[in-house]
Coordinates of C-alpha atoms and ligand atoms in Angstrom, one line a residue:
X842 CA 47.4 -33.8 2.0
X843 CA 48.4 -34.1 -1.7
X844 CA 52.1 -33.5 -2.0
X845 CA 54.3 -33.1 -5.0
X846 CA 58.3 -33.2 -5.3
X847 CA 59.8 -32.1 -7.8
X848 CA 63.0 -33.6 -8.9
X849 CA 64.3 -37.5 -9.8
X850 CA 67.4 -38.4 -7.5
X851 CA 68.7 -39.7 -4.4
X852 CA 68.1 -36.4 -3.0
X853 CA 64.6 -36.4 -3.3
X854 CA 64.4 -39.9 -2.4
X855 CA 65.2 -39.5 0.7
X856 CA 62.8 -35.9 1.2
X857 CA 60.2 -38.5 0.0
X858 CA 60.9 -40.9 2.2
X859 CA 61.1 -38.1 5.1
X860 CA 57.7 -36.7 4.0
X861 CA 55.9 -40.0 4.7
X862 CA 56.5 -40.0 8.3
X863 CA 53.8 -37.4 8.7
X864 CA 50.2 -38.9 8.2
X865 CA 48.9 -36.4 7.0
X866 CA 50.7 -37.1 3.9
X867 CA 47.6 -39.3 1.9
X868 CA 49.2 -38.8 -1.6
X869 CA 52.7 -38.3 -2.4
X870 CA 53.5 -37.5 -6.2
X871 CA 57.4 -37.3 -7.6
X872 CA 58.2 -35.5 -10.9
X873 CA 59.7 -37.5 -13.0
X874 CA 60.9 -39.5 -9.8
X875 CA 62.8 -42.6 -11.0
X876 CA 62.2 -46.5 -10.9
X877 CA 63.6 -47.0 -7.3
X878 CA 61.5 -43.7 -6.0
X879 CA 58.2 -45.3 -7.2
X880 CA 58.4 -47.4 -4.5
X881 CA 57.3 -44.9 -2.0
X882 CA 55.6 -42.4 -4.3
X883 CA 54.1 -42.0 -7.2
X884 CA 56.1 -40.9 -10.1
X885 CA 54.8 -38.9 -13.0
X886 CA 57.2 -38.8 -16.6
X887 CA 56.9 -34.3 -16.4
X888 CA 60.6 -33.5 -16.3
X889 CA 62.0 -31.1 -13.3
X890 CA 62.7 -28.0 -15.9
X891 CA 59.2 -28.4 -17.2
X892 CA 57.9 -25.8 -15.6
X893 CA 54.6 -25.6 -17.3
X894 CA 54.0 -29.1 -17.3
X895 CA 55.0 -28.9 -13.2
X896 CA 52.1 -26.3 -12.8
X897 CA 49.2 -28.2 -15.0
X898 CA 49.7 -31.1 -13.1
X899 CA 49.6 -29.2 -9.5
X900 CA 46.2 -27.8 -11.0
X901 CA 45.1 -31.3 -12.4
X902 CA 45.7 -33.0 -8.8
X903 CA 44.8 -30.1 -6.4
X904 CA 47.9 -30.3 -4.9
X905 CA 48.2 -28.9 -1.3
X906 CA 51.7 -28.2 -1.4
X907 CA 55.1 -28.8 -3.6
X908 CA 58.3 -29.2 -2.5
X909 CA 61.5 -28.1 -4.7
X910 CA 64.6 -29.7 -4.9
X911 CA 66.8 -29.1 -7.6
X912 CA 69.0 -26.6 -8.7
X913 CA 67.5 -26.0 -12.6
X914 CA 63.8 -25.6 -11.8
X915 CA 64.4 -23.6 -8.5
X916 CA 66.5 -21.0 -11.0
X917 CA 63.9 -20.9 -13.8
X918 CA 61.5 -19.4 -11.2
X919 CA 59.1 -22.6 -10.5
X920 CA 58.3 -21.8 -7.3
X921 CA 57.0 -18.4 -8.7
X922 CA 55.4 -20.3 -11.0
X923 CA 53.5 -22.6 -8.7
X924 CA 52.6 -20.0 -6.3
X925 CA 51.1 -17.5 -8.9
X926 CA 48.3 -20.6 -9.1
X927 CA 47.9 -20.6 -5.6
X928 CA 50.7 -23.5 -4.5
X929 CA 52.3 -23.2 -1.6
X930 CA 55.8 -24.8 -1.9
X931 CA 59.2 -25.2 -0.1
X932 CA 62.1 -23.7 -1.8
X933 CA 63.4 -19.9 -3.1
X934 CA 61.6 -18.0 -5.4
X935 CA 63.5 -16.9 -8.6
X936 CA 65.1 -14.0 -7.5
X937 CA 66.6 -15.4 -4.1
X938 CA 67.6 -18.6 -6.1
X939 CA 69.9 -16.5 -8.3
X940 CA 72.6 -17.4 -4.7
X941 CA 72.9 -20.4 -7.1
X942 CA 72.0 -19.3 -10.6
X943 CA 75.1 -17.0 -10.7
X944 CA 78.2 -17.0 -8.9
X945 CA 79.0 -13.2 -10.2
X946 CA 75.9 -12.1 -8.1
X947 CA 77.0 -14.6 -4.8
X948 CA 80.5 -13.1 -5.1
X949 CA 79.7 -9.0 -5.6
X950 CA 76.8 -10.2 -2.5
X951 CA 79.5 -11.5 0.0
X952 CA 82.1 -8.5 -1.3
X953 CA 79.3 -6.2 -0.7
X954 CA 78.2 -7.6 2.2
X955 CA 81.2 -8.1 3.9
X956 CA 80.9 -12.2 4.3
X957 CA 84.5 -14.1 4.3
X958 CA 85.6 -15.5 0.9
X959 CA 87.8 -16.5 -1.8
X960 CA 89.6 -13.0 -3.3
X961 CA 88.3 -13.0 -7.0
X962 CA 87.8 -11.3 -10.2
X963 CA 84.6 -11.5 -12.7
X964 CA 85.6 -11.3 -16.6
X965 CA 82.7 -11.3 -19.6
X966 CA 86.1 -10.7 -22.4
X967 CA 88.3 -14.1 -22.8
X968 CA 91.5 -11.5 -23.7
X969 CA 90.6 -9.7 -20.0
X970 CA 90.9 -13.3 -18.6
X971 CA 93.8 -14.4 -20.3
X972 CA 95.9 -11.0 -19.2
X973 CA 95.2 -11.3 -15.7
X974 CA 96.4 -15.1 -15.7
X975 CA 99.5 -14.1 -16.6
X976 CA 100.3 -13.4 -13.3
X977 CA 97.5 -14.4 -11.0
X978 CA 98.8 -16.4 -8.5
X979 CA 98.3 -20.5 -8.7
X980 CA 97.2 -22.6 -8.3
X981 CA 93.8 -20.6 -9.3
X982 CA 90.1 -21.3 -9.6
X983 CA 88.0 -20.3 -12.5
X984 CA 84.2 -21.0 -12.3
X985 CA 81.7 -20.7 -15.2
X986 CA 78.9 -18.3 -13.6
X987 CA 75.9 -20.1 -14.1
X988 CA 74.7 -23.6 -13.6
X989 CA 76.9 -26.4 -15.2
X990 CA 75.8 -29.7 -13.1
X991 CA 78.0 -28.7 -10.4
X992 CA 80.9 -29.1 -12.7
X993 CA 81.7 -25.8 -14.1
X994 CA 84.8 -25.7 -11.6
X995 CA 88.2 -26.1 -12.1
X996 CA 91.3 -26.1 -10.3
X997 CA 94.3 -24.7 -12.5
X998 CA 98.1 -26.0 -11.4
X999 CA 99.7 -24.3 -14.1
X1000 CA 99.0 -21.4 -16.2
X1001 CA 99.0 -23.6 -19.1
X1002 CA 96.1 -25.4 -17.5
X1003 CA 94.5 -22.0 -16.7
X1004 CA 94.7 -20.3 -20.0
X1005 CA 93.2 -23.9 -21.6
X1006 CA 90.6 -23.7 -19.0
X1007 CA 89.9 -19.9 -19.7
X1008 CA 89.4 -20.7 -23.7
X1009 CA 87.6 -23.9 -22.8
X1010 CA 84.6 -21.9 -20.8
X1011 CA 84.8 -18.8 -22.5
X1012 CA 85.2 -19.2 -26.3
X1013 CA 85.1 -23.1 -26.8
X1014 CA 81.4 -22.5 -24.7
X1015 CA 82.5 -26.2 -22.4
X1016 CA 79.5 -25.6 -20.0
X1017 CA 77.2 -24.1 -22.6
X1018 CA 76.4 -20.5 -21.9
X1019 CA 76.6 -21.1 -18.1
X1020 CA 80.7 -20.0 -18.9
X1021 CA 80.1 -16.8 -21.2
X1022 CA 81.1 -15.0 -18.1
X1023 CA 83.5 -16.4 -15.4
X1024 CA 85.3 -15.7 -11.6
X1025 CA 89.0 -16.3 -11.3
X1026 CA 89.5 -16.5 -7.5
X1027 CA 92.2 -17.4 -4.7
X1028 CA 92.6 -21.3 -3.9
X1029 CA 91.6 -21.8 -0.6
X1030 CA 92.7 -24.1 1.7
X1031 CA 91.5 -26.1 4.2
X1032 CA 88.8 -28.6 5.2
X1033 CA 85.9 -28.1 3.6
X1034 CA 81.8 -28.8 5.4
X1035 CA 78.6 -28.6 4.1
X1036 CA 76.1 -26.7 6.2
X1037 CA 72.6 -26.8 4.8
X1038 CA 70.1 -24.7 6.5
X1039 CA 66.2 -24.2 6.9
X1040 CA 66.1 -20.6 6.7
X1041 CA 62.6 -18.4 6.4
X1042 CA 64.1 -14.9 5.9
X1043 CA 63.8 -14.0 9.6
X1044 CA 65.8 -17.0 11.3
X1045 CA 68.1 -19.4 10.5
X1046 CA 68.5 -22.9 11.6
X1047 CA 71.5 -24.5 10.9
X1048 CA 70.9 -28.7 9.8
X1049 CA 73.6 -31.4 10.9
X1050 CA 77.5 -30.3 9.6
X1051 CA 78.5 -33.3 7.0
X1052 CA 81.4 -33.6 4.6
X1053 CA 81.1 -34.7 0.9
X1054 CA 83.3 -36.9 -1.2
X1055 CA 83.6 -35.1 -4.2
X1056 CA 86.2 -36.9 -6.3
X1057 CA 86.0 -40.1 -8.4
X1058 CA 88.6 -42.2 -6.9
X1059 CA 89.6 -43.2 -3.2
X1060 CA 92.3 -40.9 -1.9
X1061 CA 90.4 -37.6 -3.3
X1062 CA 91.8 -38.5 -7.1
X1063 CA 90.1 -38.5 -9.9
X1064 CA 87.9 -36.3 -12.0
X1065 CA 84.9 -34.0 -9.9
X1066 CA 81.9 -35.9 -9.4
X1067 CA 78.1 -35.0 -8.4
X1068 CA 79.5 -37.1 -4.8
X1069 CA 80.4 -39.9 -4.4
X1070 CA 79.6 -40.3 -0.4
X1071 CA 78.8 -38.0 2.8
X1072 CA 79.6 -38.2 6.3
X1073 CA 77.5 -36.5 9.2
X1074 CA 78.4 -34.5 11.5
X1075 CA 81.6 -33.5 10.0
X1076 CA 84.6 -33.3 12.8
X1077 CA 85.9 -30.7 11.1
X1078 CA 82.4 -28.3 11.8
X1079 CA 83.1 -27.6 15.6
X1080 CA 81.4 -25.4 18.1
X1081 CA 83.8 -22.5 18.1
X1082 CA 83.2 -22.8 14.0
X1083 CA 79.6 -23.0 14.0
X1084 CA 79.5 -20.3 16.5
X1085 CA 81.9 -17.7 13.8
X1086 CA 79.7 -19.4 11.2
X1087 CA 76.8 -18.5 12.1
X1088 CA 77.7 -14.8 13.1
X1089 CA 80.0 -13.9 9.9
X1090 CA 77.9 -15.9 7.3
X1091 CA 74.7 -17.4 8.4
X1092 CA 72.8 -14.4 9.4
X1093 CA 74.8 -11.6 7.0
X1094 CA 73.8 -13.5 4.1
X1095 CA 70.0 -14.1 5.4
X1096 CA 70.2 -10.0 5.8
X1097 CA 72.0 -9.5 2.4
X1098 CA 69.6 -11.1 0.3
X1099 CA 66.9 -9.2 2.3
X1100 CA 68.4 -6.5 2.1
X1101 CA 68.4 -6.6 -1.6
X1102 CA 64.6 -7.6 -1.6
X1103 CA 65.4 -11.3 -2.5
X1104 CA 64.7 -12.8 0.6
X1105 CA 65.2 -16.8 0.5
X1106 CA 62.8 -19.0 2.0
X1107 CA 63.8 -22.7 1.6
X1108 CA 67.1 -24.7 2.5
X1109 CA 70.1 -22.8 1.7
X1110 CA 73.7 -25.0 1.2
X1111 CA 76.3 -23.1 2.6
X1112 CA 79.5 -24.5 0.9
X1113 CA 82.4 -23.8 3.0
X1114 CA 86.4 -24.2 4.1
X1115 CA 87.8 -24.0 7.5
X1116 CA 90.7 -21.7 6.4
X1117 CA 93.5 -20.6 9.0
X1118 CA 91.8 -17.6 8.9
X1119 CA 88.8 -18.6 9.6
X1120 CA 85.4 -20.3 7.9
X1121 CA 84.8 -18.8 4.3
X1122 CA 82.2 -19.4 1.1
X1123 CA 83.0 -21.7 -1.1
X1124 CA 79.5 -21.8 -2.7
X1125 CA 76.1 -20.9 -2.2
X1126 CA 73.3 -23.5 -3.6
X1127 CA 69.9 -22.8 -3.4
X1128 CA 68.6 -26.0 -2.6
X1129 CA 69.5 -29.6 -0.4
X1130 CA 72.8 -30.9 -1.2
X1131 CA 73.1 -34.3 -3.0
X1132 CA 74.2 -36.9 -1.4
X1133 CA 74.5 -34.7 1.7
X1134 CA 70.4 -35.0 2.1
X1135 CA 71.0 -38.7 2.4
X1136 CA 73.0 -38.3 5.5
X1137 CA 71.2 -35.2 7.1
X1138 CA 67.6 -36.3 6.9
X1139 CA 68.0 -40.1 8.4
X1140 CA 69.6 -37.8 11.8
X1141 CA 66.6 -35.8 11.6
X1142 CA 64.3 -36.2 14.7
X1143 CA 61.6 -33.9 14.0
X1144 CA 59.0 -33.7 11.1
X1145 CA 59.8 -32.3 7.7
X1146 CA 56.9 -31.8 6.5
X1147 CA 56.1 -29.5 9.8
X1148 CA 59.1 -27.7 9.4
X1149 CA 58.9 -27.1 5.7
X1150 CA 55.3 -25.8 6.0
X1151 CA 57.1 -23.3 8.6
X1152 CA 59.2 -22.4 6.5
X1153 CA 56.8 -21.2 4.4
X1154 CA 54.9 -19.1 6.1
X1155 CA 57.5 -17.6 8.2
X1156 CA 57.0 -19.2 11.3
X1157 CA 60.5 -21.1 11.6
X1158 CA 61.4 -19.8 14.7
X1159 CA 58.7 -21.4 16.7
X1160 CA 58.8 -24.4 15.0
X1161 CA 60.9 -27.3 16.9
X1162 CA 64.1 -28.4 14.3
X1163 CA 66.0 -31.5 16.5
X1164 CA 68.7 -33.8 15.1
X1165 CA 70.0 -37.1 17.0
X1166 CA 73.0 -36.6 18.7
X1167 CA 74.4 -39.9 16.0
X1168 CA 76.3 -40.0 13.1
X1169 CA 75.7 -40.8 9.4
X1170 CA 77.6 -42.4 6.4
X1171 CA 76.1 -42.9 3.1
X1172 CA 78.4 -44.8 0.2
X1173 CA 77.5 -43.8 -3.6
X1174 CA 77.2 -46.9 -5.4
X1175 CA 77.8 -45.8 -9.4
X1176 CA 78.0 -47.0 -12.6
X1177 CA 82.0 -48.0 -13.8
X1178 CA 83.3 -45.1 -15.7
X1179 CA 81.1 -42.5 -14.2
X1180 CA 81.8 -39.2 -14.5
X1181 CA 82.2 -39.8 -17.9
X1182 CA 81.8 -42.8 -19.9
X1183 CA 79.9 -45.8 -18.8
X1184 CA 77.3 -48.4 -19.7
X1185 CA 74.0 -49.1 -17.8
X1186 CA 70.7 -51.0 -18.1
X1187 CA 71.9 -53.5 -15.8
X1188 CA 69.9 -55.7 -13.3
X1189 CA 69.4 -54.0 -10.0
X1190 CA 68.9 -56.0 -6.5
X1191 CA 68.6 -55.0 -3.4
X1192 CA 67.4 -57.3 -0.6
X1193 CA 64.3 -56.2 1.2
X1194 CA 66.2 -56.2 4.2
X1195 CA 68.2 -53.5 3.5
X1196 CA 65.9 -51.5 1.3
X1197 CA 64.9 -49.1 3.5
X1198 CA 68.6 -47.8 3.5
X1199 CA 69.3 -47.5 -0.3
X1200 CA 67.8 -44.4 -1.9
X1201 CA 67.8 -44.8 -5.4
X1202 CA 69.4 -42.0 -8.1
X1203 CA 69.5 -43.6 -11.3
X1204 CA 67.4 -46.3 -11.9
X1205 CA 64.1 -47.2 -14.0
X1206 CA 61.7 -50.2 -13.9
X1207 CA 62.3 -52.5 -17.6
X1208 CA 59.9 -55.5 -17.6
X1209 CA 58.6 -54.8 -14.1
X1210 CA 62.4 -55.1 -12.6
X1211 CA 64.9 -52.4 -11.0
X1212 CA 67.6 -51.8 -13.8
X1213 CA 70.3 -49.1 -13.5
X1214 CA 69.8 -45.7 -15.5
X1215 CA 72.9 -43.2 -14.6
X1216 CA 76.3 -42.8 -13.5
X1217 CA 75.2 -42.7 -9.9
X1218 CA 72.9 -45.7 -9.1
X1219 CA 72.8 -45.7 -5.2
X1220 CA 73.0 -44.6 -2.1
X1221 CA 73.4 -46.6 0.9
X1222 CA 73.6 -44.7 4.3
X1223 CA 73.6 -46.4 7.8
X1224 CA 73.8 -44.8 10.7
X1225 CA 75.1 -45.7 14.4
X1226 CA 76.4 -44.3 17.9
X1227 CA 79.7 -43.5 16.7
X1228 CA 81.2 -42.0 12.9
X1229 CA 82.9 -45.7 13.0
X1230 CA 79.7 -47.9 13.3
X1231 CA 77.8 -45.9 11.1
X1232 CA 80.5 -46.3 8.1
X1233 CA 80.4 -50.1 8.8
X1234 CA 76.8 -50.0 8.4
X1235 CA 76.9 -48.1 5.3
X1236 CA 79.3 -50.3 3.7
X1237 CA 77.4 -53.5 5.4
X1238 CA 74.2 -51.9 3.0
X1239 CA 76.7 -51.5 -0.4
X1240 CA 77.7 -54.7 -0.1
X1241 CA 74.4 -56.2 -0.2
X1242 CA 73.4 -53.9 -3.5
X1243 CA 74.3 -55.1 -6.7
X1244 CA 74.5 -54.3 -10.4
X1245 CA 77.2 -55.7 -12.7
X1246 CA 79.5 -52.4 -13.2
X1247 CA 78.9 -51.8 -9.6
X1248 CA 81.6 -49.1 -8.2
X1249 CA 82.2 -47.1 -4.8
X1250 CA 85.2 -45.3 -2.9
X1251 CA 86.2 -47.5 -0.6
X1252 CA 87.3 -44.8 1.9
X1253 CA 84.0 -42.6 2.8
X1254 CA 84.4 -41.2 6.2
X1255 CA 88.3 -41.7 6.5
X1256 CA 89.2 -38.2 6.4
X1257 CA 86.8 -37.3 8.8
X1258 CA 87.9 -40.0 11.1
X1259 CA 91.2 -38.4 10.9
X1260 CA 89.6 -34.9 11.6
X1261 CA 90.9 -33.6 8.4
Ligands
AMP2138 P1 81.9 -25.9 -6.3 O1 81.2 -26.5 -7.5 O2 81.9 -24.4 -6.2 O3 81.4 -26.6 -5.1 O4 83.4 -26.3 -6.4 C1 83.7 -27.7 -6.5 C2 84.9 -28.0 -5.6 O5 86.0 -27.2 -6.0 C3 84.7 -27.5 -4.2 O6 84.0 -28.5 -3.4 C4 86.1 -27.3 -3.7 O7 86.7 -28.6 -3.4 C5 86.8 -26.8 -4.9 N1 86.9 -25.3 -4.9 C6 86.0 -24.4 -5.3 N2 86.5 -23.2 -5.1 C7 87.7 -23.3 -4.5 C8 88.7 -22.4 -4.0 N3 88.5 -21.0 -4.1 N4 89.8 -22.9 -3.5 C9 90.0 -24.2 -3.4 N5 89.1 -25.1 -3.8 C10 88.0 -24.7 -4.4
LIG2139 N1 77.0 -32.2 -3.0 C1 77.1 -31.0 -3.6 C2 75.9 -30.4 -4.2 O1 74.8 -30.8 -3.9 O2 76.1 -29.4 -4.9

């Protein structure tokens, strides 16, 4: 079979690597891919949002079926686009992968729906939005609607710090049009999970619970990052929750978007916090969670491939979906100064011996050698028995990767250890 992924990041990395394991697999093609992903397929320069350029090649190569990943070309309606040629891929078509594209049309869903979430209020007029701060309660959460790199959210303390961020998304356009309308909703608190799911429209089978690492620094400080680790399964994710889960949000969002003729067919990210009352919706994404796939797919017993397929054609519910009862732990090795300023370009190594458990994000091949090419380099995940072991193992990998502006959190998996 003649596979393509699109998509360029540790993410699809590890889908790639995944995909392998079947044999039926006899050509494996990443677009763009990246220098550390050519190792294990091959990767063709047609960026993910090029949707045209997706399609040609699929034609060009007779591909048998696509798989994709990211957020961008999911929303622009690639899958459509492939399947209007006669490609059958994994992943939502345009109008279910709007869950994602807007988070007006996820919040009026769940309101509509009834599915537990944070109170909110939608504004398209910055005046609106700055009247209702005035005495919304804080601290508050404004979110751009549309895609903004999973950064158009921010946290407001003050109401200083919520009218700036208000004018900042609104009128001084800080994630591009993606902020031309925004929600103002209720902090939440709690622990939070990620629950990705394999979900054809009729059924839906939860993956592996795992936690993400979201901040910069070690102690959860620092700026919002795309993750800096993951932990899997996440403590915090336990039967009586997965249970409520999957009856007051699983399957009532599988029947919402349904119900309003957008069914999703793919893996749907299911976002959440273990409030006192209860699970609730932090965010909807469309697509496998990054760095969460790194820590879900290495506990994965059965084939993707198979499953995917399933998935597909509607045929998840006989189709066998079995994670090992074992944990995961995978340590984001990035670039100094990422999320925001930082140098690379720098001489990658990793020993053959570990290779195997680095999936690669940004890098590119200079001169026929591995040399870093974003803010996030690396992943390195190990697994084991125990939450413990597989940390150790993780960090055992990191230390054996390096680049000269070489940074990770030193504390992936702590919290959960704690069972916070
Ligand atoms: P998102 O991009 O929607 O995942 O949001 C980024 C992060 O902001 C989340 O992982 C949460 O930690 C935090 N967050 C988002 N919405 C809320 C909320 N309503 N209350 C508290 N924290 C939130
Ligand atoms: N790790 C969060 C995300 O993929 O959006």
């Amino acid at each position: 079979m003649r596979i393509l992924v699109v998509g360029g990041g540790g993410r699809e990395h590890a889908v790639i690597r995944k995909l392998k394991d079947n044999p039926c697999v006899t050509e494996l093609y990443a677009l763009p891919g990246n220098g550390g992903i050519a190792a294990d397929a091959t990767c063709v320069p047609i960026g993910a949002k090029d949707i045209d350029g997706i399609v040609a090649f699929a034609q060009d190569k007779k591909i048998d079926y696509a798989v994709v990943t990211p957020d961008d070309p999911l929303v622009l309606g690639c899958v459509d686009a492939l399947e209007a040629v006669g490609v059958p891929c994994f992943g939502p078509q345009k109008k279910a992968a709007i869950i994602e594209g807007s988070k007006v049309f996820a919040k009026d869903l769940m309101k509509r729906y009834g599915i537990p979430t944070a109170r909110y209020e939608t504004f398209t007029c910055l005046d609106e939005a700055l009247r209702y701060l005035e005495t919304a309660p804080l601290p508050t959460v404004l979110k751009a609607d549309g895609l903004a790199l999973g950064k158009g959210v921010i946290i407001a303390q003050t109401r200083a710090e919520a009218i700036q961020a208000a004018r900042d998304m609104m009128e001084g356009k800080r994630f591009g049009d993606a902020g031309s309308k925004i929600v103002i909703e209720e902090f939440l608190e709690g622990p939070e999970v990620s629950v990705l799911a394999f979900t054809d429209g009729n059924v839906v089978v939860p993956m592996v619970s795992s936690m993400d690492h979201k901040r910069a620094h070690d102690g959860d400080q620092g700026l919002n990052t795309g993750g800096m680790g993951t932990v899997a399964p996440n403590p915090c994710y336990t039967p009586a929750v997965a249970e409520r889960c999957m009856r007051e949000i699983f399957l009532p969002t599988i029947a919402a978007m349904n119900a309003e003729g957008r069914t999703f067919r793919g893996c749907l990210y299911f976002g959440l916090m273990v409030t006192k009352d209860g699970p609730k919706v932090i965010e909807y994404n469309c697509r496998f969670g990054d760095p969460e796939t790194q820590v879900v797919l290495p506990l994965l017993d059965s084939d993707l491939l198979t499953i995917m397929q399933a998935v597909t054609e509607g045929r998840l519910a006989d189709t066998e979906v079995r994670f090992r009862d074992e944990s995961a732990c995978c340590v984001v090795l990035a670039s100094n100064g990422y999320p925001e300023k930082y140098e690379k370009g720098f001489l990658l190594e990793i020993p053959e011996t570990v290779r195997s458990h680095v999936y690669i994000a940004g890098a590119k091949q200079a001169d026929g050698k591995l040399v870093t090419d974003g803010g996030r380099v690396c992943g390195c995940v190990g697994t084991g028995e125990t939450l413990e072991d597989a940390i150790r193992a993780a960090y055992d990998v990191a230390a054996q990767v390096r680049f000269e502006n070489a940074y990770c959190r030193k504390d992936i998996g702590q919290r959960a250890l704690r069972g916070v």
